[in-house]
PDB file of C-alpha atoms in Angstrom:
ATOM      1  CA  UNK A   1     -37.396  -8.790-125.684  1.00 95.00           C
ATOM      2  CA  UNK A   2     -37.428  -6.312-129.091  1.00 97.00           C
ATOM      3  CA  UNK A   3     -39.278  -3.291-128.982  1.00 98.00           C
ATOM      4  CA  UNK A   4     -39.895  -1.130-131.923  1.00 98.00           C
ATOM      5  CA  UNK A   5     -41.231   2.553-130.735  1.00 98.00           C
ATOM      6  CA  UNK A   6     -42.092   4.965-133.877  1.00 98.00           C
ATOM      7  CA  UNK A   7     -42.509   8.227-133.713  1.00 98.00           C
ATOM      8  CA  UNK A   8     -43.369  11.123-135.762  1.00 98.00           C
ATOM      9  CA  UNK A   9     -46.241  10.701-137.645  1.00 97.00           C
ATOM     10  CA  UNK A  10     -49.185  13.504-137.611  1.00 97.00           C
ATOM     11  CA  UNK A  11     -50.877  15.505-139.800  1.00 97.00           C
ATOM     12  CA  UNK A  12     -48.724  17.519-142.355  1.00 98.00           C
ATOM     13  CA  UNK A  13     -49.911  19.476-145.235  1.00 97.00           C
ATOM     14  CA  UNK A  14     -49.133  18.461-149.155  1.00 98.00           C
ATOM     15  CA  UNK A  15     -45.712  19.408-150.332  1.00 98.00           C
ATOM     16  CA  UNK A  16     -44.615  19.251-146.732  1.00 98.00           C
ATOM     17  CA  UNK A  17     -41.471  17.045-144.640  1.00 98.00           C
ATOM     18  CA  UNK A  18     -42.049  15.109-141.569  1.00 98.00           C
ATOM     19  CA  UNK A  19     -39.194  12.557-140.558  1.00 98.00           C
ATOM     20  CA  UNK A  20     -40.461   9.304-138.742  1.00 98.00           C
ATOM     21  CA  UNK A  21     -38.371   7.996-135.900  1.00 98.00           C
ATOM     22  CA  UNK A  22     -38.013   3.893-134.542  1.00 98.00           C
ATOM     23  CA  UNK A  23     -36.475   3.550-131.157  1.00 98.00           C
ATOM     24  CA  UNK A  24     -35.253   0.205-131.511  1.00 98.00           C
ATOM     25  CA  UNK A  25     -34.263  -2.047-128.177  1.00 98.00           C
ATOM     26  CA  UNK A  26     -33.986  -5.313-126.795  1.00 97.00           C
ATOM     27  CA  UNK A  27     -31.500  -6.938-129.670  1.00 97.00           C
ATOM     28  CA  UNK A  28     -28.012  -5.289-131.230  1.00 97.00           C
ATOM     29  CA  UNK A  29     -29.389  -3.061-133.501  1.00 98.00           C
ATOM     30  CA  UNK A  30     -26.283  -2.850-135.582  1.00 97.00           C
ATOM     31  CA  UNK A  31     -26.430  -6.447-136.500  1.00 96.00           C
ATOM     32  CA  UNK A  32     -29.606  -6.374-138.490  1.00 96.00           C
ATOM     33  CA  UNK A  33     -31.332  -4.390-141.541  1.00 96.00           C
ATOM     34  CA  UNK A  34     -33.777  -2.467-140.982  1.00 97.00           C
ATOM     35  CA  UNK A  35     -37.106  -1.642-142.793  1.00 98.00           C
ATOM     36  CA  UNK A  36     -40.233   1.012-143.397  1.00 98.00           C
ATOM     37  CA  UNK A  37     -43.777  -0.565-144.189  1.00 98.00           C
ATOM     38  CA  UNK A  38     -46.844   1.466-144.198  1.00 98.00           C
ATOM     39  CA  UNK A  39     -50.884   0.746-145.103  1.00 98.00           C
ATOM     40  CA  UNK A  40     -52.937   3.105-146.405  1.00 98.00           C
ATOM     41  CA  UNK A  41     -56.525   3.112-144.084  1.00 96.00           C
ATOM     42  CA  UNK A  42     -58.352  -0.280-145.064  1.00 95.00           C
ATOM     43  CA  UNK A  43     -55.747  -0.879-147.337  1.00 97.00           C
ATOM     44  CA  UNK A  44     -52.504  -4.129-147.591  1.00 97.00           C
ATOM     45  CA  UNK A  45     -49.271  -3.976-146.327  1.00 98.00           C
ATOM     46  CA  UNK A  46     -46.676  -1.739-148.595  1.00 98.00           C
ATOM     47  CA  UNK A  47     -43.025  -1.721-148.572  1.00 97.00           C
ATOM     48  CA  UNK A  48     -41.652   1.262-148.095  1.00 98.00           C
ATOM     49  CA  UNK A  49     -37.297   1.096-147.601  1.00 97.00           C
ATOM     50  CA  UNK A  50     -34.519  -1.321-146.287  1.00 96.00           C
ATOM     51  CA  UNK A  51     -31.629  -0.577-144.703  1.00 97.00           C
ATOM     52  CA  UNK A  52     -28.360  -2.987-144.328  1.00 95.00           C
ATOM     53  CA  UNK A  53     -26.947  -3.610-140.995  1.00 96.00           C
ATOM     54  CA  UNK A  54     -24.575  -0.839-141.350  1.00 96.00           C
ATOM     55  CA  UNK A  55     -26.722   1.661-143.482  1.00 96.00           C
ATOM     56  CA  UNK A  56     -24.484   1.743-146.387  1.00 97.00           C
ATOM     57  CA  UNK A  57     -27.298   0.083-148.933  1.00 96.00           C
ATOM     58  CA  UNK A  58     -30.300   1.297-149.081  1.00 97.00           C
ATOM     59  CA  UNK A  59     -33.864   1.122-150.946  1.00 95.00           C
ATOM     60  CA  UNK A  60     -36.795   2.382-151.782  1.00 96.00           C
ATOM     61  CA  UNK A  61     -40.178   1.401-153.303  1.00 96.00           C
ATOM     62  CA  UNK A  62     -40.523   3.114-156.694  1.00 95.00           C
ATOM     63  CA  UNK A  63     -43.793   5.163-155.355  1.00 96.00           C
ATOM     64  CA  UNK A  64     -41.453   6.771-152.910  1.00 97.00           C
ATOM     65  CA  UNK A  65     -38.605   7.014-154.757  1.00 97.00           C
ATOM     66  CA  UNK A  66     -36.716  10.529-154.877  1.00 97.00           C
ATOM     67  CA  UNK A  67     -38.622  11.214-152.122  1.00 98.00           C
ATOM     68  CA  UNK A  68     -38.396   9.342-149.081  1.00 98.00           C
ATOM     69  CA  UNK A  69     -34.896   9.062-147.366  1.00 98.00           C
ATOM     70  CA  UNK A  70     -34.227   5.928-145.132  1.00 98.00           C
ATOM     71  CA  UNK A  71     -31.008   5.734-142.967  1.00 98.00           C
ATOM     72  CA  UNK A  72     -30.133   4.836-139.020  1.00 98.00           C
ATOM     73  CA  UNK A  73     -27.807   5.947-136.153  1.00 98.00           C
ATOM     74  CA  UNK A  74     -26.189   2.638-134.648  1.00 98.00           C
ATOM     75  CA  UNK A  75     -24.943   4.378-131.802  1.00 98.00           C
ATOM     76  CA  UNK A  76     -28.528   5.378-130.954  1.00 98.00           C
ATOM     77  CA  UNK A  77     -30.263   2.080-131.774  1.00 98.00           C
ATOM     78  CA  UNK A  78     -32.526   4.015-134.148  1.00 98.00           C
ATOM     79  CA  UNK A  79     -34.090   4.145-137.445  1.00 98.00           C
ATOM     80  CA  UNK A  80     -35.423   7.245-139.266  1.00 98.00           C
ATOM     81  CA  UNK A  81     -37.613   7.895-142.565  1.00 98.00           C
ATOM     82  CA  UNK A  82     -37.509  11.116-144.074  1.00 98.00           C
ATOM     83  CA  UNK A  83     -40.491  12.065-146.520  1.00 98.00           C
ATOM     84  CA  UNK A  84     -40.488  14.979-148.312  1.00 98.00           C
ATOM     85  CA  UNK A  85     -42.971  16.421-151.088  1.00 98.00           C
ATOM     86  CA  UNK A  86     -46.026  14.416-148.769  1.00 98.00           C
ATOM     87  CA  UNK A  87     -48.992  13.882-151.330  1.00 98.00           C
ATOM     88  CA  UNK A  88     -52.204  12.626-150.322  1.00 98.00           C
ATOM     89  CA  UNK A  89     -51.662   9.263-151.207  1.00 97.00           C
ATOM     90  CA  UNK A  90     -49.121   8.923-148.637  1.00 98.00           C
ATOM     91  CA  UNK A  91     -51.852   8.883-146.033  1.00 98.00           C
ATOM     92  CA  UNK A  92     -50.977   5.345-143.765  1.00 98.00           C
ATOM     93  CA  UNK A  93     -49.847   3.644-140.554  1.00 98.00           C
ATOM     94  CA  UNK A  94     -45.778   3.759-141.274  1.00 98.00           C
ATOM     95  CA  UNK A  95     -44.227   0.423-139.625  1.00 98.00           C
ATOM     96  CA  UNK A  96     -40.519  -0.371-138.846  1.00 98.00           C
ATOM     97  CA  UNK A  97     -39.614  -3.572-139.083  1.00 98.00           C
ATOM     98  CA  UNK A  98     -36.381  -5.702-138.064  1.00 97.00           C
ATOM     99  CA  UNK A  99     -35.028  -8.555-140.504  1.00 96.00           C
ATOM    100  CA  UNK A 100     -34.742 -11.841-139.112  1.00 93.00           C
ATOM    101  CA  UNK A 101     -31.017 -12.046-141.367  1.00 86.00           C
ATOM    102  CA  UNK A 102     -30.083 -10.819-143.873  1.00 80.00           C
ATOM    103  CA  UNK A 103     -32.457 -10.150-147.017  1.00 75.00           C
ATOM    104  CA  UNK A 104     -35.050 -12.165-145.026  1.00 88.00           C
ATOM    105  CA  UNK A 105     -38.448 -11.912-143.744  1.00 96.00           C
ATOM    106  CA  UNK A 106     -39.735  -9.268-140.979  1.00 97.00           C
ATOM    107  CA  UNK A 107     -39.673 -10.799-137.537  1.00 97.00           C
ATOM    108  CA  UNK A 108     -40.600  -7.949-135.322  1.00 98.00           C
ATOM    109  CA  UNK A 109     -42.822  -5.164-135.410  1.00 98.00           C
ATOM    110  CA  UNK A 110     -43.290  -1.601-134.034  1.00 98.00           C
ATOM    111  CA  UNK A 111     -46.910  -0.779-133.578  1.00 97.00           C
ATOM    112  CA  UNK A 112     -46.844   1.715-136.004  1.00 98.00           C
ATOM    113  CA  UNK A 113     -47.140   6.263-136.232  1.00 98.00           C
ATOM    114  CA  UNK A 114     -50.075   7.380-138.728  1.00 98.00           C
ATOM    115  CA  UNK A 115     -48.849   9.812-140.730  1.00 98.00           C
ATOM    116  CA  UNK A 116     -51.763  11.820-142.343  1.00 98.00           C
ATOM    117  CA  UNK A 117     -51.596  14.302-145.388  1.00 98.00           C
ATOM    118  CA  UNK A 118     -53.990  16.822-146.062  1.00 96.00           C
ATOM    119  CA  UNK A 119     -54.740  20.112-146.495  1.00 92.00           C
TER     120      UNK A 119
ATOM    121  CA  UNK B   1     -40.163  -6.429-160.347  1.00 87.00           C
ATOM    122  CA  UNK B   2     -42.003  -9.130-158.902  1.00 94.00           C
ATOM    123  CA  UNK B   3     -45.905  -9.254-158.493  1.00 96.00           C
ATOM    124  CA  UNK B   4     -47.354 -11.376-155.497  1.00 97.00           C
ATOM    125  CA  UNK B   5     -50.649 -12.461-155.700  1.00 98.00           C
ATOM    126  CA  UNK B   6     -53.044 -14.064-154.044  1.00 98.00           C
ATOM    127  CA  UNK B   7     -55.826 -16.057-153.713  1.00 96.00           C
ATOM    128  CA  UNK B   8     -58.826 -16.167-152.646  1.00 97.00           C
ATOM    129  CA  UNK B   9     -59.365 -12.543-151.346  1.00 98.00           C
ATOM    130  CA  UNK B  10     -61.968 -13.975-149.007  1.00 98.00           C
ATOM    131  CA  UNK B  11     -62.022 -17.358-147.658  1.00 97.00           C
ATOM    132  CA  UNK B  12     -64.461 -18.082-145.106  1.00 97.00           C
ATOM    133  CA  UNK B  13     -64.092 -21.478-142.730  1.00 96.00           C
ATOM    134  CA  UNK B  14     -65.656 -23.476-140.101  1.00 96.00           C
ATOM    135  CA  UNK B  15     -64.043 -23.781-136.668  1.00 96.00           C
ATOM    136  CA  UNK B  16     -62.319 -27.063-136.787  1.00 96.00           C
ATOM    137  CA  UNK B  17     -61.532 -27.484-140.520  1.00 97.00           C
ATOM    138  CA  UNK B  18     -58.617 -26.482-142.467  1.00 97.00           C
ATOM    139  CA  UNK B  19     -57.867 -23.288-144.359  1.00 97.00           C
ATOM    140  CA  UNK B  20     -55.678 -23.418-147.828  1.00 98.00           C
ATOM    141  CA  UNK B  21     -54.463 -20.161-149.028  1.00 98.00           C
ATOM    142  CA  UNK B  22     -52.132 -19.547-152.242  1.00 98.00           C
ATOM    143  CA  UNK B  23     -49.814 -16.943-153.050  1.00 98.00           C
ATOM    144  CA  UNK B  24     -48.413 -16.748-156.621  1.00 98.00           C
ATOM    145  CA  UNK B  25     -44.908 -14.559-157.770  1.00 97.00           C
ATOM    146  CA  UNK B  26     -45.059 -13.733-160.984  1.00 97.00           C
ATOM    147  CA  UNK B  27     -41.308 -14.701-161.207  1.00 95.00           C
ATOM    148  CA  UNK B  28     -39.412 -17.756-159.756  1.00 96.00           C
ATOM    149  CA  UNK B  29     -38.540 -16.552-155.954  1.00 95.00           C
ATOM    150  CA  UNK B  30     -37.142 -19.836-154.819  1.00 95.00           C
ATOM    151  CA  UNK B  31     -38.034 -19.805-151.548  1.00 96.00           C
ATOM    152  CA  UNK B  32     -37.671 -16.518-150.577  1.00 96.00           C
ATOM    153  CA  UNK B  33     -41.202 -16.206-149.276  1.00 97.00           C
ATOM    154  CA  UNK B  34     -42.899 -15.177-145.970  1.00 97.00           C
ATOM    155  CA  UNK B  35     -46.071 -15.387-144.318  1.00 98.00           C
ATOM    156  CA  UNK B  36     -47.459 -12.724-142.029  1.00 98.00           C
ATOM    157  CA  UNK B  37     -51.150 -12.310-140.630  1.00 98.00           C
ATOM    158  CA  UNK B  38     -52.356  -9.077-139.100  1.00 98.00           C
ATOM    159  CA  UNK B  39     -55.285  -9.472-136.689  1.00 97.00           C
ATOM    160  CA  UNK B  40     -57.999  -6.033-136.571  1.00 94.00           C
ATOM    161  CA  UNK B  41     -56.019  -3.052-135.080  1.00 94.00           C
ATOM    162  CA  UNK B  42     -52.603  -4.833-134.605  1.00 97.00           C
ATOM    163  CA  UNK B  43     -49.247  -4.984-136.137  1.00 98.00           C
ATOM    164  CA  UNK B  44     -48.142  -7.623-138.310  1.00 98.00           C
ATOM    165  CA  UNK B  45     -47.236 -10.745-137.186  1.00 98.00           C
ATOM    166  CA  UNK B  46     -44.256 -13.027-139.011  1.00 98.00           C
ATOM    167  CA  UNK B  47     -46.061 -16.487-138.927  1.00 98.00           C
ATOM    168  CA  UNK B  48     -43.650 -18.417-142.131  1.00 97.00           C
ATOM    169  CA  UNK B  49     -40.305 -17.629-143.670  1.00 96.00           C
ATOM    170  CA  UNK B  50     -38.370 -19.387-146.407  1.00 95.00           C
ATOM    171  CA  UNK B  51     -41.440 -20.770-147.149  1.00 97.00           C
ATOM    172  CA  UNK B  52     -41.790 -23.055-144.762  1.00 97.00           C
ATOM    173  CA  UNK B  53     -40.217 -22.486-141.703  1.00 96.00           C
ATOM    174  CA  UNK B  54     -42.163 -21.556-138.829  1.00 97.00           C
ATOM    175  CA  UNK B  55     -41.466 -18.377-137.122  1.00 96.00           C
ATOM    176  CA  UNK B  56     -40.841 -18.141-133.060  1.00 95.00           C
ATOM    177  CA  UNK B  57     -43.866 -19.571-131.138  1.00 96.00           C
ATOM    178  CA  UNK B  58     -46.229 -20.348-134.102  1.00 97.00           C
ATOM    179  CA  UNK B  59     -48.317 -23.304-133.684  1.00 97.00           C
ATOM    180  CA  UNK B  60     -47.766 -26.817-135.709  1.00 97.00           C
ATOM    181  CA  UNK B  61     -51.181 -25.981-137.307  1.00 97.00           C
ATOM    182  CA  UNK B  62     -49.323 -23.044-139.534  1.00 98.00           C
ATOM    183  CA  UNK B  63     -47.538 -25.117-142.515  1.00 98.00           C
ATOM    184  CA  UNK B  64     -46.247 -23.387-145.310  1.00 98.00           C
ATOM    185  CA  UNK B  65     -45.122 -24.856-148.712  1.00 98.00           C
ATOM    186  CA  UNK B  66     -43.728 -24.170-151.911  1.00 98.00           C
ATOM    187  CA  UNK B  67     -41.086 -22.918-153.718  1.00 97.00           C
ATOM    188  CA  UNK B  68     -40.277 -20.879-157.451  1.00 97.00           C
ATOM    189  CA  UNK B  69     -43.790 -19.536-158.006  1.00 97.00           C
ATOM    190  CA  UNK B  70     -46.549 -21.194-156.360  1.00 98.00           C
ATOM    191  CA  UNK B  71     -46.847 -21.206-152.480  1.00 98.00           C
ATOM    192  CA  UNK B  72     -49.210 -22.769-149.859  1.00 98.00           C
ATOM    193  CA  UNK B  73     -50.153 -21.747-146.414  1.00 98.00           C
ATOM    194  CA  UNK B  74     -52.570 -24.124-144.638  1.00 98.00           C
ATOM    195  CA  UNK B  75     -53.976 -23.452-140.977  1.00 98.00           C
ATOM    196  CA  UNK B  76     -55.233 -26.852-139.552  1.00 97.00           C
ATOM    197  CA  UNK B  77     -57.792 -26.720-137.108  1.00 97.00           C
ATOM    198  CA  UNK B  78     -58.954 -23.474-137.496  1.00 97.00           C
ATOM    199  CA  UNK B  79     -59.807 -21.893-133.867  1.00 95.00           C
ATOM    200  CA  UNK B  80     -61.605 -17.945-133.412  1.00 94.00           C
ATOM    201  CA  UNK B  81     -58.406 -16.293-132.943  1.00 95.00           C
ATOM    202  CA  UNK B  82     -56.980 -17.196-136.258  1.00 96.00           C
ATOM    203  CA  UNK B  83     -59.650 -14.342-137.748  1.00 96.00           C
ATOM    204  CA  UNK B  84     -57.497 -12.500-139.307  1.00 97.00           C
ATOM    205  CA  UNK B  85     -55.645 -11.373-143.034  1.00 98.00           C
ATOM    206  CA  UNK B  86     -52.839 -13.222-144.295  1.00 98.00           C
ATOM    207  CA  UNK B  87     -50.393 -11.623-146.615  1.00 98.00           C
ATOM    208  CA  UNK B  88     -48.060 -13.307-148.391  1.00 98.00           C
ATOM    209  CA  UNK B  89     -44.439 -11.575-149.237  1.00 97.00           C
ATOM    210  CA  UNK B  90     -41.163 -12.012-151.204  1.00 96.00           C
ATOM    211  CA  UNK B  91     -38.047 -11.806-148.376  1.00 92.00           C
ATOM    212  CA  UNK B  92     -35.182 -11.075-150.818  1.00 86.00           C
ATOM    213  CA  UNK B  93     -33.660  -8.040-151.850  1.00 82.00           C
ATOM    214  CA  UNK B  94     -37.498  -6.171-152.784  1.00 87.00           C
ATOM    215  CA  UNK B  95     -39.926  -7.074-150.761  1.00 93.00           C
ATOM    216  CA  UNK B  96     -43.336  -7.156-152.296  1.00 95.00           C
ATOM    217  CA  UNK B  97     -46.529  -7.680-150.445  1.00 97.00           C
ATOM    218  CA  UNK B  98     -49.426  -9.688-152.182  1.00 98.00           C
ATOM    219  CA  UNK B  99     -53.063  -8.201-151.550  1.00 98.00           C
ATOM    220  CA  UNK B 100     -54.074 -10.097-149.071  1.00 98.00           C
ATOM    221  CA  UNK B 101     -56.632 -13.137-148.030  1.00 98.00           C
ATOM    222  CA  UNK B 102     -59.540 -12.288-145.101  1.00 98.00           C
ATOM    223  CA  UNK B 103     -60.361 -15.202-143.351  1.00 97.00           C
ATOM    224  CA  UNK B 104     -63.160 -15.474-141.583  1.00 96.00           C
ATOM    225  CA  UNK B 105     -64.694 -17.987-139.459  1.00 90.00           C
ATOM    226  CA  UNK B 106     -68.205 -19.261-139.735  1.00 90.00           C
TER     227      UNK B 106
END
């Protein structure tokens, strides 16, 4: 069956990098776009990024723009997220999330790395 | 960019009845819209894409409707384990969440 395994989050100072990881099994990986989603603590769902199939296009939401870095490695079935200049506000449970086709809704789910900023 | 929202924030329902809960775009989506609740401590769960099609092992009592800006899910026979928030979400090319409806069962 899919699994989604992330990896990477902890707690990182303001200003700082940390690069998330998903570990992606269970389905072709190369077949299917990709995405980040992340909520704040007691917060709603965000989108983060989106990937195509063969990590040519990407995305990001405009509070992350210029910023955060999406892209994959096919030949390792996974899925990264670079974030740079952390603020605060970045605080949140980061998802990845697989399409169900392409430019569709999110049918599977990792369980999610909290990535917490502060000083 | 397009602005999901929805309605109520808080719905609270007997065991038994039925649950309505609307999601608005503020620009014609078509039917480019999913459905996803997210039970306390736990991932996401896809429930309703392209409106109205259910996802893999959802139960008949999840129906979703709508198209262009006003959308509809509806949980029939509302049982304990369906405590849980439902967010609503455009699935095309940006992918806005709405806020979010918390339904609890009396």
């Amino acid at each position: 069956q899919v699994q989604l395994v992330e990896s990477g989050g902890g707690v990182v100072q303001p200003g700082r990098s940390l690069r998330l990881s998903c570990a992606a099994s269970g389905f072709t990986f190369s077949n299917y776009g990709m995405h980040w989603v992340r909520q704040a603590p007691g917060k709603g769902l965000e989108w983060v990024a989106a990937t195509s199939f063969d990590g040519v296009a990407t995305k990001c939401a405009g509070s992350v723009k210029g910023r955060f870095t999406i892209s994959r490695d096919n030949s390792k079935s996974t899925l990264y997220l670079q974030m740079d200049s952390l603020r605060a506000e970045d605080t949140a449970i980061y998802y990845c999330a697989k399409e169900i086709s392409v430019h569709s809704a999110f049918d599977s789910w990792g369980q999610g790395t909290l990535v917490s900023v502060s000083s | 960019e397009v602005v999901m929202t929805q309605s109520p924030a808080i719905l609270s329902v007997y065991p038994g009845e039925s649950a309505t809960l609307s999601c608005r775009a503020s620009q014609d989506i078509s039917s480019n819209l999913a459905w996803y609740q997210q039970k306390p401590g736990q991932a996401p769960r896809l429930l309703i894409y392209g409106a109205s099609t259910r996802a893999t092992g959802v139960p008949a009592r999840f129906s979703g409707s709508g198209s262009g800006t006003e959308f509809t899910l509806i949980i029939s026979n509302l049982q304990s384990e369906d405590l849980a928030v439902y967010y609503c979400q455009q699935s095309n090319d940006w992918y806005p969440f709405g806020l979010g409806t918390n339904l609890e069962i009396k």
